[in-house]
mmCIF file with all atom_site columns, C-alpha atoms in Angstrom:
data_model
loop_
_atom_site.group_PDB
_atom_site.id
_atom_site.type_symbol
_atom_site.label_atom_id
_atom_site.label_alt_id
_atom_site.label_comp_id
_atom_site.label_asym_id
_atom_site.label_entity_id
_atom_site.label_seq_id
_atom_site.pdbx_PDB_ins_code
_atom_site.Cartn_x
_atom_site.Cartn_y
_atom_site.Cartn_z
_atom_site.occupancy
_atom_site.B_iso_or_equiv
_atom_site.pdbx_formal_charge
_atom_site.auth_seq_id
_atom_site.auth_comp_id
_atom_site.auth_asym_id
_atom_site.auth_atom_id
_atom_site.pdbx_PDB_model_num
ATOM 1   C CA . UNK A 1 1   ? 36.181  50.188 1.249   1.00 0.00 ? 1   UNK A CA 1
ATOM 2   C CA . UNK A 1 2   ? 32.767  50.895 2.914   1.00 0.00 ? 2   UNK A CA 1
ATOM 3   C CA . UNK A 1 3   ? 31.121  50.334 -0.217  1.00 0.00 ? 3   UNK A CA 1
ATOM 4   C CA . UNK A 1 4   ? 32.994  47.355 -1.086  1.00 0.00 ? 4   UNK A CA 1
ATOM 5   C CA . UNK A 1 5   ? 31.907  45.852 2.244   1.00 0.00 ? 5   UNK A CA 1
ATOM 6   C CA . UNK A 1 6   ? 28.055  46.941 1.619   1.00 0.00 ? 6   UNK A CA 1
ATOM 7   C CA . UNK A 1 7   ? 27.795  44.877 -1.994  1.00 0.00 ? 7   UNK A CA 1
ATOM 8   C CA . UNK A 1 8   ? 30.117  41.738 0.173   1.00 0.00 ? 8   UNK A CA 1
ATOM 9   C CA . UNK A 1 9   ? 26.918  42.116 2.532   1.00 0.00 ? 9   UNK A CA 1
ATOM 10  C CA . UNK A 1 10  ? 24.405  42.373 -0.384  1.00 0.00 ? 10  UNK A CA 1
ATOM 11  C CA . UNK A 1 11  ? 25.291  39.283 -2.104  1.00 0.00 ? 11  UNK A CA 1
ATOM 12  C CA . UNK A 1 12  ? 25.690  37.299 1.255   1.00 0.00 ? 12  UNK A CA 1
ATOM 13  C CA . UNK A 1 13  ? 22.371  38.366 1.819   1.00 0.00 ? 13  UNK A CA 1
ATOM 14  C CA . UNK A 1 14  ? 21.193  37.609 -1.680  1.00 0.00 ? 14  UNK A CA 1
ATOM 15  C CA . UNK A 1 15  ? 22.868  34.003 -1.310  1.00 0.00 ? 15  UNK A CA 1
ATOM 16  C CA . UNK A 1 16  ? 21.436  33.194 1.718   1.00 0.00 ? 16  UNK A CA 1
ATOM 17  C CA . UNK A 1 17  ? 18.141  34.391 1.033   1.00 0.00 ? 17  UNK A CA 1
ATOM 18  C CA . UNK A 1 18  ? 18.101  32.252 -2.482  1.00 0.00 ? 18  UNK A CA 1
ATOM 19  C CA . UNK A 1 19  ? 19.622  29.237 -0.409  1.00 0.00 ? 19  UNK A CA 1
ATOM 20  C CA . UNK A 1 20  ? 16.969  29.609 1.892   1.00 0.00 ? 20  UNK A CA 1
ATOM 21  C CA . UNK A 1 21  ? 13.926  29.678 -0.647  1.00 0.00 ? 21  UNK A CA 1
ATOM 22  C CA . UNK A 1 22  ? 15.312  26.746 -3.069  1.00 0.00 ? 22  UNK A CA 1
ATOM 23  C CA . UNK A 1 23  ? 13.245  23.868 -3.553  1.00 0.00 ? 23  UNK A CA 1
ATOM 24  C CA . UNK A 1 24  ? 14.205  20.778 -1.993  1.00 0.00 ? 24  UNK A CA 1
ATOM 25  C CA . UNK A 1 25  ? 14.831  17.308 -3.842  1.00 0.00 ? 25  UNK A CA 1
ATOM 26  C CA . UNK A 1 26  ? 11.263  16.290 -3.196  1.00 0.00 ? 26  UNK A CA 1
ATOM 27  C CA . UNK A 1 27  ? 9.541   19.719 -4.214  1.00 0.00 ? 27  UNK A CA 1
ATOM 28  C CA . UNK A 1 28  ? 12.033  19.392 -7.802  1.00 0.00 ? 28  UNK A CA 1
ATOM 29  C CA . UNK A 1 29  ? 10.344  16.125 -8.184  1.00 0.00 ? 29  UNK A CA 1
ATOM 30  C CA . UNK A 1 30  ? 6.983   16.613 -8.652  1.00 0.00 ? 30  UNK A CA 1
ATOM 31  C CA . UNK A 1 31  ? 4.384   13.780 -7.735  1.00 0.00 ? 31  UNK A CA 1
ATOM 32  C CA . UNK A 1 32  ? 3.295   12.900 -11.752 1.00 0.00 ? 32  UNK A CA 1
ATOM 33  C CA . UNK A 1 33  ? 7.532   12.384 -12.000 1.00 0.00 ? 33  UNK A CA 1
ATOM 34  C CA . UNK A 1 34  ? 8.105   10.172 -9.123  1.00 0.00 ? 34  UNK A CA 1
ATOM 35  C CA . UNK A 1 35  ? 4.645   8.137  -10.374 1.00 0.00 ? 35  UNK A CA 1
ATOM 36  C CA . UNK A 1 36  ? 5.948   7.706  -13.782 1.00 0.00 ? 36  UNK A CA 1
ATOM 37  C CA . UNK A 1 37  ? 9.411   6.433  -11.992 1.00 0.00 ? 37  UNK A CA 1
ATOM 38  C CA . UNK A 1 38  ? 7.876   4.118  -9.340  1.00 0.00 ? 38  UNK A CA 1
ATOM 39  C CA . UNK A 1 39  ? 4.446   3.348  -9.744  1.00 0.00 ? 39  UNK A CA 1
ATOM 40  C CA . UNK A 1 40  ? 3.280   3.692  -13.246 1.00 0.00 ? 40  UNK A CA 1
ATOM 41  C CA . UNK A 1 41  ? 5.568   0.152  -14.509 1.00 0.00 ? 41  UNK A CA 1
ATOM 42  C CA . UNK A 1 42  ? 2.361   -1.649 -12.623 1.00 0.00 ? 42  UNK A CA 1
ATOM 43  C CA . UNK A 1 43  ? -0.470  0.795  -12.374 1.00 0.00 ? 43  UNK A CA 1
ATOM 44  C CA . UNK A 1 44  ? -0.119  2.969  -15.427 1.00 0.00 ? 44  UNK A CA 1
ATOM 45  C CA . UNK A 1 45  ? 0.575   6.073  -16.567 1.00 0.00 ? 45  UNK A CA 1
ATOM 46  C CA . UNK A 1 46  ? -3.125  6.538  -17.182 1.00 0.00 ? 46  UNK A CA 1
ATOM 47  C CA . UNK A 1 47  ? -3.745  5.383  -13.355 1.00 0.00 ? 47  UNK A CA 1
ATOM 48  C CA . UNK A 1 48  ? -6.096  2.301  -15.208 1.00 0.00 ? 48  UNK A CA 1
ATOM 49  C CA . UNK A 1 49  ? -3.823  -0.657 -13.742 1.00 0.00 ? 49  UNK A CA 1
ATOM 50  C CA . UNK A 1 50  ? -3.686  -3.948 -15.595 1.00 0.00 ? 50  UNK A CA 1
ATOM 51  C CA . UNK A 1 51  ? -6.538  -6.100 -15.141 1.00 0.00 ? 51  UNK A CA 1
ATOM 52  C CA . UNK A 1 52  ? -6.074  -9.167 -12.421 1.00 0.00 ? 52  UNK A CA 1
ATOM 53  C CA . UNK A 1 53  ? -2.525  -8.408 -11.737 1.00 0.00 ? 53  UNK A CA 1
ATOM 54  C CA . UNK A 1 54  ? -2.294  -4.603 -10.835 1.00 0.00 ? 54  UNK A CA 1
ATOM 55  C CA . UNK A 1 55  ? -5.551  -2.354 -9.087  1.00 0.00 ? 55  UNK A CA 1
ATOM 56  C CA . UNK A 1 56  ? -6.405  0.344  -11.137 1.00 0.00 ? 56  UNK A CA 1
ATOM 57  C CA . UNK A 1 57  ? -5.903  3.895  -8.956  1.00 0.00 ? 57  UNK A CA 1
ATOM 58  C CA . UNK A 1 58  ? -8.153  5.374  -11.545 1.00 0.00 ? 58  UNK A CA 1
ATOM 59  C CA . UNK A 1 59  ? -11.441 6.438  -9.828  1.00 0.00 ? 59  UNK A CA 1
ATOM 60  C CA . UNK A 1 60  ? -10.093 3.646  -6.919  1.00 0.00 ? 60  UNK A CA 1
ATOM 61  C CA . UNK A 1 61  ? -12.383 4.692  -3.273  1.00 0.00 ? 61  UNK A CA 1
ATOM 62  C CA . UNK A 1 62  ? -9.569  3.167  -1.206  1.00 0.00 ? 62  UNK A CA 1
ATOM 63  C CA . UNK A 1 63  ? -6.851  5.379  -2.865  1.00 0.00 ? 63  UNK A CA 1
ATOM 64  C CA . UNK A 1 64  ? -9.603  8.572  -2.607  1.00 0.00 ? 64  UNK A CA 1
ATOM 65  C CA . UNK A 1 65  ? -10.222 7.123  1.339   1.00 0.00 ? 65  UNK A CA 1
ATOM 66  C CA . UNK A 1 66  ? -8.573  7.804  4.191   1.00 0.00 ? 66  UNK A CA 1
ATOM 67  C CA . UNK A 1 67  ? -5.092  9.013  3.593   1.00 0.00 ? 67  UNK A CA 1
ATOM 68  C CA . UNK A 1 68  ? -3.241  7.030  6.290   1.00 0.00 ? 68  UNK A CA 1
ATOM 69  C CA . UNK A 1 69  ? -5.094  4.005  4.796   1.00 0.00 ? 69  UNK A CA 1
ATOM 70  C CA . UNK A 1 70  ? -3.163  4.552  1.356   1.00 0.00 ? 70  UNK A CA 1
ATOM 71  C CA . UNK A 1 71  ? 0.316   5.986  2.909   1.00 0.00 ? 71  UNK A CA 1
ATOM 72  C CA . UNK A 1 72  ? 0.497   2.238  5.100   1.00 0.00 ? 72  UNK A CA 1
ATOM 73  C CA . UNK A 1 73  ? 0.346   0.702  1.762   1.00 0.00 ? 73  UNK A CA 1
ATOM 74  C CA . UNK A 1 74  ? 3.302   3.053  0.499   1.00 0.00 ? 74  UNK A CA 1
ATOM 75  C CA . UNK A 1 75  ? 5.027   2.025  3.989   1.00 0.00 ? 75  UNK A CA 1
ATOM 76  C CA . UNK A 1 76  ? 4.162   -1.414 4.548   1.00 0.00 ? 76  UNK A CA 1
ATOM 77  C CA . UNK A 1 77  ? 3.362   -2.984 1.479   1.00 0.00 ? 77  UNK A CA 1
ATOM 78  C CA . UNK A 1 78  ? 0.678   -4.852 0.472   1.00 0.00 ? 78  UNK A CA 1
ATOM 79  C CA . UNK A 1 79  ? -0.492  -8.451 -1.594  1.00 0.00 ? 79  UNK A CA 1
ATOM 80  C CA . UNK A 1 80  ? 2.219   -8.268 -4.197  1.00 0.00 ? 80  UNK A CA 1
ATOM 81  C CA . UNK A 1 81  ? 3.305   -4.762 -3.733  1.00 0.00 ? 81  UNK A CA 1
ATOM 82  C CA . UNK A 1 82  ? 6.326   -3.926 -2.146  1.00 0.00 ? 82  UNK A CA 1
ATOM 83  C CA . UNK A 1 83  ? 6.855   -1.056 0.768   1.00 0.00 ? 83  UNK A CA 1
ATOM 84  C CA . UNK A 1 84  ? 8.810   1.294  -0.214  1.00 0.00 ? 84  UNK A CA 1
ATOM 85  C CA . UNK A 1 85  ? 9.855   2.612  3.177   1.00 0.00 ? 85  UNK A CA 1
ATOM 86  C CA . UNK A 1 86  ? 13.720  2.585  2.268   1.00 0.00 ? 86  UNK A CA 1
ATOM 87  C CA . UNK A 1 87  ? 13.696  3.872  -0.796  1.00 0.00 ? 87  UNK A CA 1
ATOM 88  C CA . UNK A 1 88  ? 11.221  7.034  -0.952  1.00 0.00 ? 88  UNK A CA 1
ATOM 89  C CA . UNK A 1 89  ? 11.265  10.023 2.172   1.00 0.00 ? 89  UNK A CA 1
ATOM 90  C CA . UNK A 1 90  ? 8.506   11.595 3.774   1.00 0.00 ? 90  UNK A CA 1
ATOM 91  C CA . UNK A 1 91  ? 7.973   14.155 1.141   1.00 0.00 ? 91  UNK A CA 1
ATOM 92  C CA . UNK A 1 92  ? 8.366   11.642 -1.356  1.00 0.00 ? 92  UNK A CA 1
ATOM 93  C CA . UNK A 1 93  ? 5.746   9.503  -0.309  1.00 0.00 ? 93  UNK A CA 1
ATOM 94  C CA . UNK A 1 94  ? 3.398   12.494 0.561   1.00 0.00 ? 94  UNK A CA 1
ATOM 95  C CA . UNK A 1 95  ? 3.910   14.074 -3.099  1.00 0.00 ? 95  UNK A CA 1
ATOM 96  C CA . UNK A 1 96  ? 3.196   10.933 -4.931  1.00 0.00 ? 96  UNK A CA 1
ATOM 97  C CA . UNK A 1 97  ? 0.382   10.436 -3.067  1.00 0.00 ? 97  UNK A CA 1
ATOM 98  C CA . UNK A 1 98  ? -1.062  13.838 -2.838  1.00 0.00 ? 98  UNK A CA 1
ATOM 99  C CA . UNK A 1 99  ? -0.530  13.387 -6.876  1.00 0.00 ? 99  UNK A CA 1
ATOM 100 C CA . UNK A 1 100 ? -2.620  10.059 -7.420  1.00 0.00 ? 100 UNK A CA 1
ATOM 101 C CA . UNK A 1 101 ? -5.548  10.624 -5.104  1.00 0.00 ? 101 UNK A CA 1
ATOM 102 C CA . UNK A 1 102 ? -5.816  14.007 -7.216  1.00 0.00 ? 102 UNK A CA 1
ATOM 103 C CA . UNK A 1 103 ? -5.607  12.809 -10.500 1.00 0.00 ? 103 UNK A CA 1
ATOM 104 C CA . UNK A 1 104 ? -7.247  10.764 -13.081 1.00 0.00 ? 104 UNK A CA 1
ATOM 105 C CA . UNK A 1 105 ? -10.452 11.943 -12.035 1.00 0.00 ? 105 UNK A CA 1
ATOM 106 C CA . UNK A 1 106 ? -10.001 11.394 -7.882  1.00 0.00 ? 106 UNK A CA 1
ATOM 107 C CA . UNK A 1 107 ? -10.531 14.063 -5.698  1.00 0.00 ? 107 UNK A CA 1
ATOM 108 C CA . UNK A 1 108 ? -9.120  12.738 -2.412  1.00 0.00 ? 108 UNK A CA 1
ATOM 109 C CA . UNK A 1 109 ? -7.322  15.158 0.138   1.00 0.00 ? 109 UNK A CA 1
ATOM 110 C CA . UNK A 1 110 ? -3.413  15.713 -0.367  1.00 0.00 ? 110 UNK A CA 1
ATOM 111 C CA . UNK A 1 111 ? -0.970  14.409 2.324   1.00 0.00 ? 111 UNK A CA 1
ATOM 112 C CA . UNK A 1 112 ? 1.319   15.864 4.245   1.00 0.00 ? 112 UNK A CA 1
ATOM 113 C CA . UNK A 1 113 ? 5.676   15.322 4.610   1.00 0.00 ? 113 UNK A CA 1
ATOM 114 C CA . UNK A 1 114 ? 4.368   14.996 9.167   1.00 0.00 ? 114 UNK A CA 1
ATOM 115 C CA . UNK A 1 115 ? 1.325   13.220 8.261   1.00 0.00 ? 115 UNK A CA 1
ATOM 116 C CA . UNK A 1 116 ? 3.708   10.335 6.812   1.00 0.00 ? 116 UNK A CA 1
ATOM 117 C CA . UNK A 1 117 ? 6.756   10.621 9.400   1.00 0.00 ? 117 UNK A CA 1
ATOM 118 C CA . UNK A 1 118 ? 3.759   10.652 12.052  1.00 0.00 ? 118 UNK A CA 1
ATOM 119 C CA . UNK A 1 119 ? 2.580   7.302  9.996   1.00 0.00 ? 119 UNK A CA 1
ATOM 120 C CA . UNK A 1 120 ? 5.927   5.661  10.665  1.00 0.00 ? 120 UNK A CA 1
ATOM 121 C CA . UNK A 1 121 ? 5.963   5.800  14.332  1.00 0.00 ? 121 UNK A CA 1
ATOM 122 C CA . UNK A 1 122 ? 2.606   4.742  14.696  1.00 0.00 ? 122 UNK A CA 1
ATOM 123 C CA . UNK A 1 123 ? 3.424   2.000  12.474  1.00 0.00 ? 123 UNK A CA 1
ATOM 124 C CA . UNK A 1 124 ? 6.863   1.305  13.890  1.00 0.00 ? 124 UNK A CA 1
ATOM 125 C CA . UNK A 1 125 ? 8.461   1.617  10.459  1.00 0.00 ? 125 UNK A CA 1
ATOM 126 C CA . UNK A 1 126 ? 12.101  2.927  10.653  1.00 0.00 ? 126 UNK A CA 1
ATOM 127 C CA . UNK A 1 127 ? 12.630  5.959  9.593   1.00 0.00 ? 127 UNK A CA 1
ATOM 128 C CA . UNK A 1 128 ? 13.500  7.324  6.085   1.00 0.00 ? 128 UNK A CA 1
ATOM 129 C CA . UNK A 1 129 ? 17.262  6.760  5.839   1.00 0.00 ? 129 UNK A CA 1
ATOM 130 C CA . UNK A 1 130 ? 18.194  8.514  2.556   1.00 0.00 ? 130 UNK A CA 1
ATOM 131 C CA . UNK A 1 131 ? 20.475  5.376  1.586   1.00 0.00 ? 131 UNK A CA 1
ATOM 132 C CA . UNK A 1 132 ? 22.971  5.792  5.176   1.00 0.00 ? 132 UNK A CA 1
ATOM 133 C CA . UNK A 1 133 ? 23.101  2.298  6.882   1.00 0.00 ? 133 UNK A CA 1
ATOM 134 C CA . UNK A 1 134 ? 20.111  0.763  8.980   1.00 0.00 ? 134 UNK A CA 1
ATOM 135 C CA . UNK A 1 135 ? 19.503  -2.288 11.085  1.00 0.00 ? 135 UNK A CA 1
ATOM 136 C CA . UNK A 1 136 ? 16.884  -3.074 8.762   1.00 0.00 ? 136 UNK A CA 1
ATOM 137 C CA . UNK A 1 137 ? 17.690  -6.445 7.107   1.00 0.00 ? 137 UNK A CA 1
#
């Protein structure tokens, strides 16, 4: 019985510690992945845009710039290009962007998940949802 209670413990242990250490949704969806899914319709897989209707992010200075500078275009929008406050989280929106100002030949710092949730309140942009109901209409 002792025994039997020590291997019970074991495993609980073993779950929780594997529950603990599993990735979250944004860390299974790596930045180049949520790119390709939201971004690279417009700008490219290659990063290289489409010439007088979407920038190129390819070697752009503004996406290599300040990081809040790019992350208020992610939550706010911008010319023809929608915010996309609602529909990616924190992490999201720190991932992708930690993944284009690092690739294609830019070199610009990664982001953080609190660097963006400290983004929102400065900008006043509701908080990431995750699809429950909002007053935002």
């Amino acid at each position: 019985m002792k025994e039997a209670l020590i291997k019970a413990a074991m495993v609980l242990v073993a779950l929780l510690a594997a529950g603990a250490s599993a990735p979250s949704r944004a860390q299974q969806m790596d930045g180049k992945a949520l790119f390709l899914k939201n971004c690279a319709a417009c700008h490219q897989a290659t990063g290289k845009g489409i010439p007088g209707a979407f920038p190129a992010l390819a070697g752009n200075k503004f996406v290599q710039g300040k990081g809040t500078d790019v992350a208020t275009v992610l939550l706010k929008g911008r010319g023809g290009m929608p915010d996309f406050s609602d529909s990616l989280s924190d992490a999201e929106i720190a991932t992708v962007l930690s993944f284009v100002r690092s690739s294609w030949g830019n070199q610009g710092a990664p982001l953080s998940e609190s660097e963006v949730l400290a983004l929102r309140d400065t900008l006043q942009v509701d908080h990431f949802s995750n699809g429950q109901m909002s007053n935002k209409h």
